[in-house]
Amino acid sequence: MLFNSVEFIFLFLPFTFFVYFFLNRKRLLIASKAWLLFSSMFFYSWWNIIYLPLIITSIFVNFLISSNIINFDKNKKINFSKKKMLMIGLFFNIGLLGYFKYMDFFIENANFIFGTNIGLINLILPLAISFFTLQQIAFLVDSYEGLIKEKNFLNYATFVSFFPQLIAGPIVYHNEMMHQFTNLKKKVINYKNIITGLFIFSIGLFKKVVIADTFAAWATNGFDVSSSLNFFEAWFTSFSYTFQLYFDFSGYTDMAIGAALLFNINLPQNFNSPLKSTSIIEFWSRWHITLTRFITTYIYTPIVRSFENLSFSKAMIATFVTFLISGLWHGASWMFVIWGGLHGLALVINHIWRKKLKIKMNKFLAWVITFNFINFSLVFFRANNLDDAIKLLKGMTDVSNIVIPSSLHSSLGFLSHFGIKFGGFMNNILFEQGFEKLWGIAYLFVAFFIVLFFKNTSSICENKRYIEKYYFFAAMFVFATLRLNEYSEFIYFRF
Amino acid sequence: MIQYKNLLKKFIFTLLSIFLIIASFNYFVDAYQIFRKQTNSSIIEDLKKGYFISSDSITVNRIENIYDQLLFFYKNENIDTLAIGSSRAAYLNKELIFHSQNVKYLNFTTGTALLSELAKMIGLFNKHSIGLPETVIIGLDPWIFGEQIQLGKIKKLINSSSTLSNNNLSQLFNYEYTKINLERFFKKSSYIKSKKLNDIRVRNNNNMILSPNGDLYYPLKIENTDLQKFKKGVLDFIAKCKTMSFDRRCLNFNKVKNINEFLYFINYIQNRGSKVIIFLAPIAPTFYSHILNNYQFDNYYSDIKAFLKELKVKVIGDYNPKTFNLKDDDFIDTMHPKPKVIKQIFETNKIDLMEDLK
């Protein structure tokens, strides 16, 4: 079920909310938790019920392994060591992800390298597998480290499957969630949380349906529809995708945070105005924050720990490798690995700049470089293959293919001496005519203005001055709701 | 906590109020008459009622503003023949082609239409889930092969979709329908109407006239332009082409493009069981000589003809005015032949065409 669908907003969410608090009011606390679990499974099954057994098995196996890890000292019958139990758990999770997400990728590469002709298995990627697997890996490791002692299956299953964060995060840890599900103060309706949650949800819905989906059409025209692009078209396409991804994913996160808050559950912040960043290090502390937190704790730190004598260069190697893995986590394609590698490399350069060169850069210049690097790297993130990425990058760098509107010929005709052409402007991206085309260009500037000068959603909704402007949020909600007839998935649903 | 409870009440009240306002607005304006029959009139509704319309608003964005909506009303009618093209095909009037025969005919034309505009017009049938007509006459202009249009764009425009549907309460909260209704509400352009073409031609002397099936008529004063004025217009246009050679109407092309794209377009129509007829509107002799003498139009046109021959579709007309012994005063301007020319061309092809259209 999509957050941006009529059935979720007007049926599922209100119904789940009212039954949950009705059961809490009747002091049926276990039943209310079970209701949340049932609702989450229903939410998951709506997409494709075939994969329901998969998530149930994954939850069950992980709980079993973590129980054995937690009870290791008490349970003398177990022949495995605690570490072996952890390894089995990790193998299970990574194996599951590897089979469903990466099998065809491995087969394709094996066929290419060894000249074999093994058939692809063409599995549909089960929804949310990347997210619930990461969450459970973190849970197993924390159990192993002795940080968690969860023995209640219902608690555990609710934590993993809680519907607002199930599909695409934020990636949460057991110790930041479980106490919220058990806290009695959170079992009563909290109007502050409801109003804040609804406002955050409204902003997220608006970001997704009104902003991201508009940019999505133009990004698709540039990446998938057009076979060649001129200079301005290529830049417009790349900006469109950067804004689509940001507003789509941060919009989804806002909706998740807003929906969870209705149940008095605080999910961690995932975006903090990342496109304002003036360095890549800063960008990764503001973009998909919970993923950065996860890969730092569970990938970067173990790699660093594995080095005997940690040095700056070894830390940089660990950074680079971590981002390669993070890239691959996003999807089974070399394009994601290239994207991850580029970010790993940029982080290494950024660290060298800070620690070794220590040159202070003008803030605006730093922002221009950072933003353009993000924009450039996302070409690989979006492109279906290297040819598509090259097509776009070629257009972005081909200054001999600048086309400006023919209507400007009378005033700027002299520019043709410099190789600038006059013709249809943005014809391969903006299919609209006249005013609608101008609106498309204006939209890009509005998006820049929003990402650079607006506060992020959390800051807006924590500020009482803004919250009192309820009519503004209501207008956003209604405007977004008008567009719910158009089916549109979130980008991170594919990961 | 009470203040938040009050805030929540206000929020929900505001939400419901806005929803109610939008739903009422869509219900009462109801441009497509999804919910109720209208008594007040608009260009589209009057066209549907059989009026000829004259207004300055019919000259811009005709595909979106007129044909899209008009087709919505024709959803449940079987259309026999469709003509699409640029303004050079605007005179493919029903009366000239079919005389008094009972044929359900639509004529969709717009400005200097490129292949993308033709695709958009065919896309309207998809958008409203209407099968293509039995015969599609394509007014093929020379610039269609001059400016590269990408295949992906053609595919996307042909396969357009809509969230609109008939008798559906969800249209009360539909963005697309709200936008249409807002346009309808704010753009109450003035227009004159009449059920008789001659009547409106006498009353109006400035704007184009749109007929219920999409046929366009120029104002009489333009149609009756004197030869001197015509020649001055052609010479001015030639002078303009010297500085603005990229203007597609200048026909300064040396290579035929869009072959694959046009093939896809034609195949798309043919694969849906429609017969394709290509119409080539002649160009005024003075301008035709200019493009032969100054550009490589001869080669360019030969390539187009060779391509059309390979297509094995019925071709009517010729860009070359000599084929029909046409003179400058047979034209309204450089690009637009007078109705009598269209009549002459179709009279020549009458027997074949009628067989094709059967």
PDB file of C-alpha atoms in Angstrom, chain B residues 161-275:
ATOM      1  CA  SER B 161      -3.127   8.795 -20.467  1.00  0.00           C
ATOM      2  CA  SER B 162      -5.645  10.621 -18.411  1.00  0.00           C
ATOM      3  CA  THR B 163      -7.069  10.373 -14.921  1.00  0.00           C
ATOM      4  CA  LEU B 164     -10.408  11.650 -16.170  1.00  0.00           C
ATOM      5  CA  SER B 165     -13.377   9.395 -16.625  1.00  0.00           C
ATOM      6  CA  ASN B 166     -17.118   9.669 -17.114  1.00  0.00           C
ATOM      7  CA  ASN B 167     -19.638   9.473 -14.281  1.00  0.00           C
ATOM      8  CA  ASN B 168     -16.999   9.116 -11.658  1.00  0.00           C
ATOM      9  CA  LEU B 169     -17.410  10.803  -8.309  1.00  0.00           C
ATOM     10  CA  SER B 170     -13.633  10.821  -7.853  1.00  0.00           C
ATOM     11  CA  GLN B 171     -13.559  13.624 -10.445  1.00  0.00           C
ATOM     12  CA  LEU B 172     -14.842  15.886  -7.684  1.00  0.00           C
ATOM     13  CA  PHE B 173     -11.340  15.738  -6.172  1.00  0.00           C
ATOM     14  CA  ASN B 174      -9.333  15.321  -9.345  1.00  0.00           C
ATOM     15  CA  TYR B 175      -6.449  17.695 -10.044  1.00  0.00           C
ATOM     16  CA  GLU B 176      -6.751  17.401 -13.823  1.00  0.00           C
ATOM     17  CA  TYR B 177     -10.486  18.076 -13.743  1.00  0.00           C
ATOM     18  CA  THR B 178     -10.107  20.942 -11.260  1.00  0.00           C
ATOM     19  CA  LYS B 179      -7.548  22.533 -13.599  1.00  0.00           C
ATOM     20  CA  ILE B 180      -9.925  22.188 -16.560  1.00  0.00           C
ATOM     21  CA  ASN B 181     -12.758  23.686 -14.539  1.00  0.00           C
ATOM     22  CA  LEU B 182     -10.572  26.570 -13.343  1.00  0.00           C
ATOM     23  CA  GLU B 183      -9.635  27.346 -16.926  1.00  0.00           C
ATOM     24  CA  ARG B 184     -13.249  27.165 -17.907  1.00  0.00           C
ATOM     25  CA  PHE B 185     -14.205  29.443 -15.021  1.00  0.00           C
ATOM     26  CA  PHE B 186     -11.572  32.120 -15.571  1.00  0.00           C
ATOM     27  CA  LYS B 187     -11.159  31.986 -19.324  1.00  0.00           C
ATOM     28  CA  LYS B 188     -14.610  32.994 -20.358  1.00  0.00           C
ATOM     29  CA  SER B 189     -13.406  34.300 -23.685  1.00  0.00           C
ATOM     30  CA  SER B 190     -15.814  36.185 -25.853  1.00  0.00           C
ATOM     31  CA  TYR B 191     -16.797  34.488 -29.058  1.00  0.00           C
ATOM     32  CA  ILE B 192     -19.472  34.668 -31.664  1.00  0.00           C
ATOM     33  CA  LYS B 193     -21.414  31.673 -32.822  1.00  0.00           C
ATOM     34  CA  SER B 194     -23.797  30.700 -35.528  1.00  0.00           C
ATOM     35  CA  LYS B 195     -25.177  27.506 -36.964  1.00  0.00           C
ATOM     36  CA  LYS B 196     -24.569  28.881 -40.472  1.00  0.00           C
ATOM     37  CA  LEU B 197     -21.026  29.302 -41.726  1.00  0.00           C
ATOM     38  CA  ASN B 198     -21.862  32.100 -44.165  1.00  0.00           C
ATOM     39  CA  ASP B 199     -23.599  34.029 -41.442  1.00  0.00           C
ATOM     40  CA  ILE B 200     -20.566  33.956 -39.148  1.00  0.00           C
ATOM     41  CA  ARG B 201     -18.235  34.787 -42.040  1.00  0.00           C
ATOM     42  CA  VAL B 202     -20.211  37.906 -42.748  1.00  0.00           C
ATOM     43  CA  ARG B 203     -20.397  38.914 -39.104  1.00  0.00           C
ATOM     44  CA  ASN B 204     -16.713  38.247 -38.374  1.00  0.00           C
ATOM     45  CA  ASN B 205     -13.843  39.581 -40.371  1.00  0.00           C
ATOM     46  CA  ASN B 206     -10.814  39.057 -38.130  1.00  0.00           C
ATOM     47  CA  ASN B 207     -10.620  35.680 -36.462  1.00  0.00           C
ATOM     48  CA  MET B 208     -10.521  32.152 -37.737  1.00  0.00           C
ATOM     49  CA  ILE B 209     -13.723  30.180 -37.662  1.00  0.00           C
ATOM     50  CA  LEU B 210     -13.883  26.745 -36.102  1.00  0.00           C
ATOM     51  CA  SER B 211     -16.567  24.338 -37.172  1.00  0.00           C
ATOM     52  CA  PRO B 212     -18.046  21.580 -34.999  1.00  0.00           C
ATOM     53  CA  ASN B 213     -15.856  18.890 -36.559  1.00  0.00           C
ATOM     54  CA  GLY B 214     -12.677  20.960 -36.275  1.00  0.00           C
ATOM     55  CA  ASP B 215     -12.605  22.366 -39.810  1.00  0.00           C
ATOM     56  CA  LEU B 216     -11.045  25.800 -39.866  1.00  0.00           C
ATOM     57  CA  TYR B 217     -11.958  28.711 -42.103  1.00  0.00           C
ATOM     58  CA  TYR B 218      -9.929  31.845 -42.603  1.00  0.00           C
ATOM     59  CA  PRO B 219     -11.694  35.194 -42.357  1.00  0.00           C
ATOM     60  CA  LEU B 220     -12.918  36.276 -45.760  1.00  0.00           C
ATOM     61  CA  LYS B 221     -10.561  39.253 -45.910  1.00  0.00           C
ATOM     62  CA  ILE B 222      -7.548  36.928 -45.594  1.00  0.00           C
ATOM     63  CA  GLU B 223      -8.966  34.400 -48.022  1.00  0.00           C
ATOM     64  CA  ASN B 224      -9.535  37.160 -50.567  1.00  0.00           C
ATOM     65  CA  THR B 225      -6.093  38.757 -50.272  1.00  0.00           C
ATOM     66  CA  ASP B 226      -5.166  40.637 -53.472  1.00  0.00           C
ATOM     67  CA  LEU B 227      -2.149  39.542 -55.473  1.00  0.00           C
ATOM     68  CA  GLN B 228      -0.026  42.586 -54.702  1.00  0.00           C
ATOM     69  CA  LYS B 229      -0.449  42.176 -50.985  1.00  0.00           C
ATOM     70  CA  PHE B 230       0.251  38.476 -51.380  1.00  0.00           C
ATOM     71  CA  LYS B 231       3.523  39.096 -53.266  1.00  0.00           C
ATOM     72  CA  LYS B 232       4.694  41.631 -50.697  1.00  0.00           C
ATOM     73  CA  GLY B 233       3.984  39.060 -47.994  1.00  0.00           C
ATOM     74  CA  VAL B 234       6.039  36.402 -49.785  1.00  0.00           C
ATOM     75  CA  LEU B 235       8.975  38.766 -50.360  1.00  0.00           C
ATOM     76  CA  ASP B 236       8.911  39.866 -46.719  1.00  0.00           C
ATOM     77  CA  PHE B 237       8.900  36.237 -45.675  1.00  0.00           C
ATOM     78  CA  ILE B 238      11.848  35.405 -47.951  1.00  0.00           C
ATOM     79  CA  ALA B 239      13.761  38.359 -46.484  1.00  0.00           C
ATOM     80  CA  LYS B 240      12.983  37.100 -42.993  1.00  0.00           C
ATOM     81  CA  CYS B 241      14.223  33.625 -43.886  1.00  0.00           C
ATOM     82  CA  LYS B 242      17.616  35.069 -44.788  1.00  0.00           C
ATOM     83  CA  THR B 243      18.180  36.079 -41.152  1.00  0.00           C
ATOM     84  CA  MET B 244      16.036  33.426 -39.482  1.00  0.00           C
ATOM     85  CA  SER B 245      16.933  30.412 -41.590  1.00  0.00           C
ATOM     86  CA  PHE B 246      16.196  28.084 -38.656  1.00  0.00           C
ATOM     87  CA  ASP B 247      12.495  28.972 -38.894  1.00  0.00           C
ATOM     88  CA  ARG B 248      11.034  25.662 -40.048  1.00  0.00           C
ATOM     89  CA  ARG B 249       8.641  27.383 -42.471  1.00  0.00           C
ATOM     90  CA  CYS B 250      11.645  28.652 -44.449  1.00  0.00           C
ATOM     91  CA  LEU B 251      12.215  25.021 -45.558  1.00  0.00           C
ATOM     92  CA  ASN B 252      15.984  25.400 -45.550  1.00  0.00           C
ATOM     93  CA  PHE B 253      16.596  21.672 -45.129  1.00  0.00           C
ATOM     94  CA  ASN B 254      19.171  19.495 -46.769  1.00  0.00           C
ATOM     95  CA  LYS B 255      18.677  16.166 -45.039  1.00  0.00           C
ATOM     96  CA  VAL B 256      15.582  14.113 -44.407  1.00  0.00           C
ATOM     97  CA  LYS B 257      15.275  13.221 -40.708  1.00  0.00           C
ATOM     98  CA  ASN B 258      12.692  11.384 -38.569  1.00  0.00           C
ATOM     99  CA  ILE B 259      12.381   8.412 -40.938  1.00  0.00           C
ATOM    100  CA  ASN B 260      12.214   5.858 -38.113  1.00  0.00           C
ATOM    101  CA  GLU B 261      10.038   8.131 -36.040  1.00  0.00           C
ATOM    102  CA  PHE B 262       7.570   8.658 -38.882  1.00  0.00           C
ATOM    103  CA  LEU B 263       7.555   4.940 -39.645  1.00  0.00           C
ATOM    104  CA  TYR B 264       6.688   4.206 -36.028  1.00  0.00           C
ATOM    105  CA  PHE B 265       3.921   6.771 -36.198  1.00  0.00           C
ATOM    106  CA  ILE B 266       2.427   5.391 -39.409  1.00  0.00           C
ATOM    107  CA  ASN B 267       2.764   1.788 -38.253  1.00  0.00           C
ATOM    108  CA  TYR B 268       1.061   2.662 -34.995  1.00  0.00           C
ATOM    109  CA  ILE B 269      -1.968   3.981 -36.886  1.00  0.00           C
ATOM    110  CA  GLN B 270      -2.017   1.135 -39.418  1.00  0.00           C
ATOM    111  CA  ASN B 271      -1.608  -1.540 -36.739  1.00  0.00           C
ATOM    112  CA  ARG B 272      -4.818  -0.300 -35.185  1.00  0.00           C
ATOM    113  CA  GLY B 273      -6.681  -1.009 -38.400  1.00  0.00           C
ATOM    114  CA  SER B 274      -6.769   2.527 -39.778  1.00  0.00           C
ATOM    115  CA  LYS B 275      -6.095   3.403 -43.382  1.00  0.00           C
TER     116      LYS B 275
END
